[in-house]
Coordinates of N, CA and C in Angstrom, one line a residue:
M108 N -41.9 -50.2 -16.4 CA -42.4 -50.5 -15.1 C -41.8 -51.8 -14.6
S109 N -41.3 -51.8 -13.4 CA -40.7 -53.0 -12.8 C -41.8 -53.9 -12.2
A110 N -41.4 -55.2 -12.2 CA -42.4 -56.2 -11.6 C -42.5 -55.9 -10.1
R111 N -43.7 -56.2 -9.6 CA -43.9 -56.0 -8.2 C -43.5 -57.3 -7.5
P112 N -42.6 -57.1 -6.5 CA -42.1 -58.3 -5.8 C -43.1 -59.0 -4.9
P113 N -43.1 -60.3 -4.9 CA -44.0 -61.1 -4.1 C -43.9 -60.7 -2.6
S114 N -42.7 -60.3 -2.1 CA -42.6 -59.9 -0.7 C -43.5 -58.7 -0.4
D115 N -43.7 -57.8 -1.3 CA -44.6 -56.7 -1.1 C -46.1 -57.2 -1.0
A116 N -46.4 -58.3 -1.8 CA -47.7 -58.9 -1.7 C -48.0 -59.5 -0.4
I117 N -46.9 -60.1 0.2 CA -47.1 -60.8 1.5 C -47.3 -59.7 2.5
V118 N -46.6 -58.6 2.5 CA -46.9 -57.5 3.5 C -48.3 -57.0 3.3
A119 N -48.7 -56.8 2.1 CA -50.1 -56.3 1.8 C -51.1 -57.3 2.3
L120 N -50.9 -58.6 2.1 CA -51.9 -59.6 2.6 C -52.0 -59.5 4.1
R121 N -50.9 -59.3 4.8 CA -50.9 -59.3 6.2 C -51.6 -58.0 6.8
S122 N -51.6 -57.0 6.0 CA -52.3 -55.7 6.4 C -53.8 -55.7 6.2
L123 N -54.3 -56.6 5.4 CA -55.7 -56.5 5.0 C -56.7 -56.6 6.1
G124 N -56.5 -57.5 7.0 CA -57.4 -57.6 8.2 C -57.5 -56.2 8.9
R125 N -56.3 -55.7 9.2 CA -56.3 -54.4 9.9 C -57.0 -53.3 9.1
R126 N -56.7 -53.3 7.8 CA -57.2 -52.2 6.9 C -58.7 -52.3 6.8
F127 N -59.2 -53.5 6.7 CA -60.7 -53.7 6.6 C -61.3 -53.3 7.9
R128 N -60.7 -53.7 9.1 CA -61.3 -53.4 10.4 C -61.3 -51.9 10.5
E129 N -60.3 -51.2 10.0 CA -60.3 -49.7 10.1 C -61.5 -49.1 9.4
V130 N -61.9 -49.7 8.2 CA -63.0 -49.2 7.5 C -64.3 -49.3 8.2
F131 N -64.4 -50.4 9.0 CA -65.6 -50.7 9.7 C -65.6 -50.3 11.2
A132 N -64.6 -49.6 11.6 CA -64.4 -49.2 13.0 C -65.6 -48.3 13.5
S133 N -66.1 -48.7 14.6 CA -67.2 -48.0 15.2 C -67.3 -48.5 16.7
D134 N -67.9 -47.6 17.5 CA -68.2 -47.9 18.9 C -69.4 -48.8 19.0
D135 N -70.2 -48.8 18.0 CA -71.5 -49.5 18.1 C -71.5 -50.7 17.0
D136 N -71.2 -51.9 17.5 CA -71.2 -53.1 16.5 C -72.5 -53.3 15.9
E137 N -73.6 -53.1 16.6 CA -75.0 -53.3 16.0 C -75.2 -52.3 14.8
A138 N -74.8 -51.1 15.0 CA -75.0 -50.1 14.0 C -74.1 -50.4 12.7
V139 N -72.9 -50.9 13.0 CA -72.0 -51.3 11.9 C -72.6 -52.5 11.1
D140 N -73.1 -53.5 11.8 CA -73.8 -54.6 11.1 C -75.0 -54.1 10.3
E141 N -75.7 -53.2 10.8 CA -76.9 -52.7 10.1 C -76.5 -51.9 8.9
L142 N -75.5 -51.0 9.1 CA -75.0 -50.2 8.0 C -74.4 -51.0 6.9
A143 N -73.6 -52.0 7.3 CA -72.9 -52.9 6.4 C -73.8 -53.6 5.5
Q144 N -75.1 -53.8 5.8 CA -76.0 -54.6 5.0 C -76.7 -53.7 4.0
R145 N -76.6 -52.4 4.1 CA -77.2 -51.5 3.1 C -76.4 -51.4 1.8
N146 N -77.2 -51.5 0.7 CA -76.5 -51.4 -0.6 C -76.1 -50.0 -1.0
G147 N -75.0 -49.9 -1.6 CA -74.5 -48.6 -2.1 C -74.9 -48.5 -3.6
T148 N -74.4 -47.5 -4.3 CA -74.8 -47.2 -5.6 C -74.4 -48.3 -6.6
D149 N -73.4 -49.1 -6.2 CA -72.9 -50.2 -7.1 C -73.8 -51.5 -6.9
G150 N -74.9 -51.4 -6.1 CA -75.8 -52.5 -5.9 C -75.3 -53.5 -4.8
H151 N -74.2 -53.3 -4.2 CA -73.6 -54.2 -3.2 C -73.4 -53.5 -1.9
S152 N -73.5 -54.3 -0.9 CA -73.3 -53.7 0.5 C -71.8 -53.8 0.8
A153 N -71.4 -53.1 1.9 CA -70.1 -53.2 2.4 C -69.8 -54.6 2.9
F154 N -70.8 -55.3 3.4 CA -70.7 -56.7 3.9 C -70.4 -57.6 2.7
D155 N -71.1 -57.3 1.6 CA -70.9 -58.1 0.3 C -69.4 -58.0 -0.1
H156 N -68.8 -56.8 0.1 CA -67.4 -56.6 -0.3 C -66.5 -57.3 0.6
V157 N -66.8 -57.4 1.9 CA -65.9 -58.1 2.8 C -65.9 -59.6 2.5
V158 N -67.1 -60.1 2.3 CA -67.3 -61.5 1.9 C -66.6 -61.8 0.6
A159 N -66.8 -61.0 -0.4 CA -66.1 -61.2 -1.7 C -64.6 -61.2 -1.6
A160 N -64.1 -60.3 -0.8 CA -62.6 -60.2 -0.6 C -62.1 -61.5 0.1
G161 N -62.8 -61.9 1.1 CA -62.4 -63.1 1.8 C -62.4 -64.4 0.9
H162 N -63.5 -64.5 0.2 CA -63.6 -65.7 -0.7 C -62.6 -65.6 -1.9
T163 N -62.4 -64.4 -2.4 CA -61.4 -64.3 -3.5 C -60.0 -64.6 -3.0
I164 N -59.6 -64.2 -1.8 CA -58.3 -64.5 -1.3 C -58.2 -66.0 -1.1
A165 N -59.2 -66.6 -0.6 CA -59.1 -68.1 -0.4 C -59.1 -68.8 -1.7
F166 N -59.9 -68.4 -2.7 CA -59.9 -69.0 -4.0 C -58.6 -68.9 -4.7
L167 N -58.0 -67.7 -4.7 CA -56.7 -67.5 -5.4 C -55.6 -68.1 -4.6
G168 N -55.8 -68.3 -3.3 CA -54.8 -69.0 -2.5 C -54.7 -70.5 -2.9
R169 N -55.9 -71.1 -3.2 CA -55.9 -72.4 -3.7 C -55.3 -72.5 -5.1
A170 N -55.6 -71.5 -5.9 CA -54.9 -71.5 -7.3 C -53.4 -71.4 -7.2
L171 N -53.0 -70.6 -6.2 CA -51.5 -70.5 -6.0 C -50.9 -71.8 -5.6
D172 N -51.6 -72.5 -4.7 CA -51.1 -73.9 -4.3 C -51.0 -74.8 -5.6
L173 N -52.0 -74.8 -6.4 CA -52.0 -75.6 -7.6 C -50.8 -75.3 -8.5
V174 N -50.6 -74.0 -8.7 CA -49.4 -73.6 -9.6 C -48.1 -74.0 -9.0
L175 N -48.0 -73.9 -7.6 CA -46.8 -74.3 -7.0 C -46.5 -75.8 -6.8
I176 N -47.6 -76.6 -6.8 CA -47.5 -78.0 -6.5 C -47.5 -78.8 -7.8
E177 N -48.4 -78.5 -8.7 CA -48.6 -79.3 -9.9 C -47.8 -78.8 -11.1
D178 N -47.4 -79.7 -12.0 CA -46.8 -79.4 -13.2 C -47.9 -79.1 -14.2
D179 N -47.9 -77.9 -14.8 CA -48.9 -77.5 -15.8 C -50.3 -77.7 -15.4
P180 N -50.7 -77.1 -14.2 CA -52.1 -77.2 -13.8 C -53.0 -76.4 -14.7
V181 N -54.3 -76.8 -14.7 CA -55.3 -76.1 -15.4 C -56.2 -75.4 -14.3
L182 N -56.2 -74.1 -14.4 CA -56.9 -73.3 -13.3 C -58.3 -72.9 -13.8
H183 N -59.2 -72.7 -12.8 CA -60.5 -72.3 -13.1 C -60.5 -70.9 -13.8
P184 N -61.5 -70.7 -14.8 CA -61.5 -69.4 -15.5 C -61.6 -68.2 -14.6
A185 N -62.1 -68.3 -13.4 CA -62.2 -67.2 -12.5 C -60.9 -66.7 -12.0
V186 N -59.9 -67.5 -12.2 CA -58.5 -67.0 -11.8 C -58.1 -65.8 -12.6
L187 N -58.5 -65.8 -13.9 CA -58.2 -64.8 -14.8 C -59.3 -63.7 -15.0
D188 N -60.5 -64.1 -14.8 CA -61.7 -63.3 -15.1 C -62.5 -63.1 -13.8
A189 N -62.4 -61.9 -13.2 CA -63.1 -61.7 -11.9 C -64.6 -61.7 -12.1
R190 N -65.1 -61.5 -13.3 CA -66.6 -61.6 -13.5 C -67.1 -63.1 -13.3
E191 N -66.2 -64.0 -13.4 CA -66.5 -65.4 -13.2 C -66.6 -65.8 -11.7
R192 N -66.2 -64.9 -10.8 CA -66.2 -65.1 -9.4 C -67.6 -64.7 -8.8
A193 N -68.3 -65.8 -8.4 CA -69.6 -65.6 -7.8 C -69.6 -66.3 -6.5
W194 N -69.9 -65.7 -5.4 CA -69.9 -66.3 -4.1 C -71.3 -66.4 -3.5
P195 N -71.5 -67.4 -2.7 CA -72.8 -67.5 -2.1 C -73.0 -66.4 -1.1
D196 N -74.3 -66.1 -0.8 CA -74.6 -65.1 0.2 C -74.1 -65.6 1.5
A197 N -73.5 -64.6 2.3 CA -72.9 -65.0 3.6 C -73.9 -64.5 4.7
T198 N -73.7 -65.2 5.8 CA -74.4 -64.8 7.0 C -73.4 -64.4 8.1
G199 N -73.9 -64.0 9.2 CA -73.1 -63.7 10.3 C -72.9 -62.2 10.5
T200 N -72.0 -61.9 11.3 CA -71.7 -60.5 11.6 C -70.5 -60.0 10.8
V201 N -70.4 -58.7 10.8 CA -69.2 -58.1 10.1 C -67.9 -58.6 10.8
H202 N -68.0 -58.6 12.2 CA -66.8 -59.1 12.9 C -66.4 -60.5 12.5
E203 N -67.4 -61.4 12.3 CA -67.1 -62.8 11.9 C -66.5 -62.8 10.5
R204 N -67.0 -62.0 9.6 CA -66.5 -62.1 8.2 C -65.1 -61.4 8.2
L205 N -64.9 -60.3 9.0 CA -63.6 -59.7 9.0 C -62.5 -60.7 9.6
S206 N -62.9 -61.5 10.6 CA -62.0 -62.5 11.1 C -61.7 -63.5 10.1
E207 N -62.7 -63.9 9.3 CA -62.5 -64.9 8.3 C -61.5 -64.4 7.2
L208 N -61.8 -63.1 6.8 CA -60.9 -62.5 5.8 C -59.5 -62.4 6.3
S209 N -59.3 -62.0 7.5 CA -58.0 -61.9 8.1 C -57.3 -63.3 8.1
W210 N -58.0 -64.3 8.5 CA -57.5 -65.6 8.6 C -57.0 -66.1 7.2
E211 N -57.9 -65.9 6.2 CA -57.6 -66.3 4.8 C -56.3 -65.5 4.3
A212 N -56.3 -64.2 4.5 CA -55.1 -63.4 4.0 C -53.8 -63.9 4.7
E213 N -53.9 -64.2 6.0 CA -52.7 -64.6 6.7 C -52.3 -66.0 6.2
A214 N -53.2 -66.9 5.9 CA -52.9 -68.2 5.4 C -52.2 -68.1 4.1
V215 N -52.7 -67.3 3.2 CA -52.0 -67.1 1.9 C -50.6 -66.5 2.1
A216 N -50.5 -65.5 3.0 CA -49.2 -64.8 3.2 C -48.2 -65.8 3.8
E217 N -48.6 -66.7 4.7 CA -47.7 -67.7 5.2 C -47.3 -68.7 4.1
R218 N -48.2 -69.1 3.3 CA -47.8 -70.0 2.2 C -46.9 -69.3 1.2
A219 N -47.2 -68.0 0.9 CA -46.3 -67.3 -0.1 C -44.9 -67.0 0.5
E220 N -44.9 -66.9 1.8 CA -43.6 -66.6 2.5 C -42.6 -67.8 2.3
R221 N -43.1 -69.0 2.1 CA -42.3 -70.2 2.0 C -41.9 -70.5 0.6
V222 N -42.4 -69.7 -0.4 CA -42.1 -70.0 -1.8 C -40.7 -69.6 -2.2
P223 N -39.9 -70.5 -2.7 CA -38.6 -70.1 -3.2 C -38.7 -69.2 -4.3
A224 N -37.7 -68.3 -4.4 CA -37.7 -67.2 -5.5 C -38.0 -67.8 -6.9
H225 N -37.4 -68.9 -7.2 CA -37.5 -69.4 -8.6 C -38.9 -70.0 -8.9
D226 N -39.7 -70.3 -7.8 CA -41.0 -70.8 -8.0 C -42.1 -69.8 -8.4
W227 N -41.7 -68.5 -8.1 CA -42.7 -67.4 -8.5 C -43.0 -67.3 -10.0
T228 N -42.1 -67.9 -10.8 CA -42.3 -67.9 -12.2 C -43.0 -69.1 -12.7
R229 N -43.4 -70.1 -11.9 CA -44.2 -71.2 -12.3 C -45.5 -70.7 -12.8
H230 N -46.1 -71.4 -13.8 CA -47.3 -71.0 -14.5 C -48.4 -72.1 -14.4
G231 N -49.6 -71.6 -14.5 CA -50.7 -72.5 -14.7 C -51.5 -72.0 -15.9
R232 N -52.2 -73.0 -16.6 CA -53.0 -72.6 -17.7 C -54.4 -72.3 -17.2
V233 N -55.1 -71.3 -17.7 CA -56.4 -70.9 -17.3 C -57.4 -71.5 -18.3
A234 N -58.3 -72.3 -17.8 CA -59.3 -73.0 -18.6 C -60.2 -71.9 -19.3
G235 N -60.4 -72.2 -20.6 CA -61.3 -71.3 -21.4 C -60.6 -70.0 -21.9
H236 N -59.3 -69.9 -21.6 CA -58.5 -68.7 -22.0 C -57.2 -69.2 -22.6
D237 N -56.8 -68.5 -23.6 CA -55.5 -68.9 -24.2 C -54.4 -68.2 -23.5
R238 N -54.2 -68.5 -22.2 CA -53.3 -67.7 -21.4 C -52.8 -68.5 -20.2
T239 N -51.7 -68.2 -19.7 CA -51.2 -68.8 -18.5 C -51.0 -67.6 -17.5
V240 N -50.9 -68.0 -16.2 CA -50.6 -67.0 -15.2 C -49.5 -67.6 -14.3
S241 N -48.7 -66.7 -13.8 CA -47.6 -67.1 -12.9 C -48.1 -67.1 -11.5
A242 N -47.3 -67.7 -10.6 CA -47.6 -67.7 -9.2 C -47.6 -66.3 -8.7
A243 N -46.7 -65.5 -9.1 CA -46.6 -64.1 -8.7 C -47.9 -63.3 -9.1
E244 N -48.4 -63.6 -10.3 CA -49.6 -62.9 -10.8 C -50.8 -63.3 -10.0
V245 N -50.8 -64.6 -9.6 CA -52.0 -65.1 -8.8 C -52.0 -64.4 -7.4
V246 N -50.8 -64.3 -6.7 CA -50.8 -63.7 -5.4 C -51.1 -62.2 -5.5
W247 N -50.6 -61.6 -6.5 CA -50.9 -60.1 -6.7 C -52.4 -59.9 -7.0
D248 N -53.0 -60.8 -7.8 CA -54.4 -60.7 -8.0 C -55.2 -60.7 -6.7
A249 N -54.8 -61.6 -5.8 CA -55.5 -61.7 -4.5 C -55.4 -60.4 -3.8
V250 N -54.2 -59.8 -3.8 CA -54.1 -58.5 -3.1 C -54.9 -57.4 -3.8
D251 N -54.7 -57.3 -5.1 CA -55.4 -56.3 -5.9 C -56.9 -56.4 -5.8
S252 N -57.4 -57.6 -5.9 CA -58.9 -57.8 -5.7 C -59.4 -57.4 -4.4
A253 N -58.6 -57.8 -3.3 CA -59.0 -57.5 -2.0 C -59.0 -56.0 -1.7
V254 N -58.0 -55.3 -2.2 CA -57.9 -53.8 -2.1 C -59.0 -53.2 -2.8
M255 N -59.4 -53.7 -4.0 CA -60.5 -53.1 -4.7 C -61.8 -53.2 -3.9
H256 N -62.0 -54.4 -3.2 CA -63.2 -54.6 -2.4 C -63.1 -53.7 -1.1
L257 N -61.9 -53.5 -0.6 CA -61.7 -52.6 0.6 C -62.1 -51.2 0.2
K258 N -61.7 -50.7 -0.9 CA -62.1 -49.4 -1.3 C -63.6 -49.3 -1.6
A259 N -64.2 -50.3 -2.2 CA -65.6 -50.3 -2.5 C -66.4 -50.4 -1.2
A260 N -65.9 -51.2 -0.2 CA -66.6 -51.2 1.1 C -66.6 -49.9 1.8
G261 N -65.4 -49.2 1.8 CA -65.3 -47.8 2.3 C -66.3 -46.9 1.7
S262 N -66.3 -46.9 0.3 CA -67.2 -46.0 -0.4 C -68.6 -46.3 -0.1
T263 N -69.0 -47.6 0.0 CA -70.4 -47.9 0.3 C -70.8 -47.4 1.7
L264 N -69.9 -47.6 2.6 CA -70.2 -47.2 4.0 C -70.4 -45.6 4.1
R265 N -69.6 -44.9 3.3 CA -69.7 -43.4 3.3 C -71.0 -43.1 2.6
Q266 N -71.5 -43.8 1.6 CA -72.7 -43.5 1.0 C -73.9 -43.7 1.9
V267 N -73.9 -44.8 2.7 CA -75.1 -45.2 3.4 C -75.1 -44.6 4.8
R268 N -74.1 -43.9 5.2 CA -74.1 -43.2 6.6 C -74.9 -42.0 6.5

């Protein structure tokens, strides 16, 4: 299996806002906000998944910055272990959180777009793990985690409708 190029991650990041908005598309914003708060079978609401995706993208974007800027950075354990990622409860509307997610994804995409090819192999050590991660792995984790939350949000909305 060939490595996934960072340029594909950049395209994916830029599409996340649109893809999440499509999942929540409705003519009635109030109904969407109410539906989005209902928990699905996984115990989380679609709103929870939007918030988690946005926070994860921002968190991994900061980890990407550390890997690209510092020599031998030590990264938070949550960079490698998604179970370590816990976000505070969010408030606001679905529209507000989708805007936040779009902004975070675009910011990481813009940063990634400026990375020289040789810097994608830079690594950071993950605290509490005997492992390093590359800049490319970090950006792809941001994409993969967001897509997982995108699918979970869609599934939850189908369950609660």
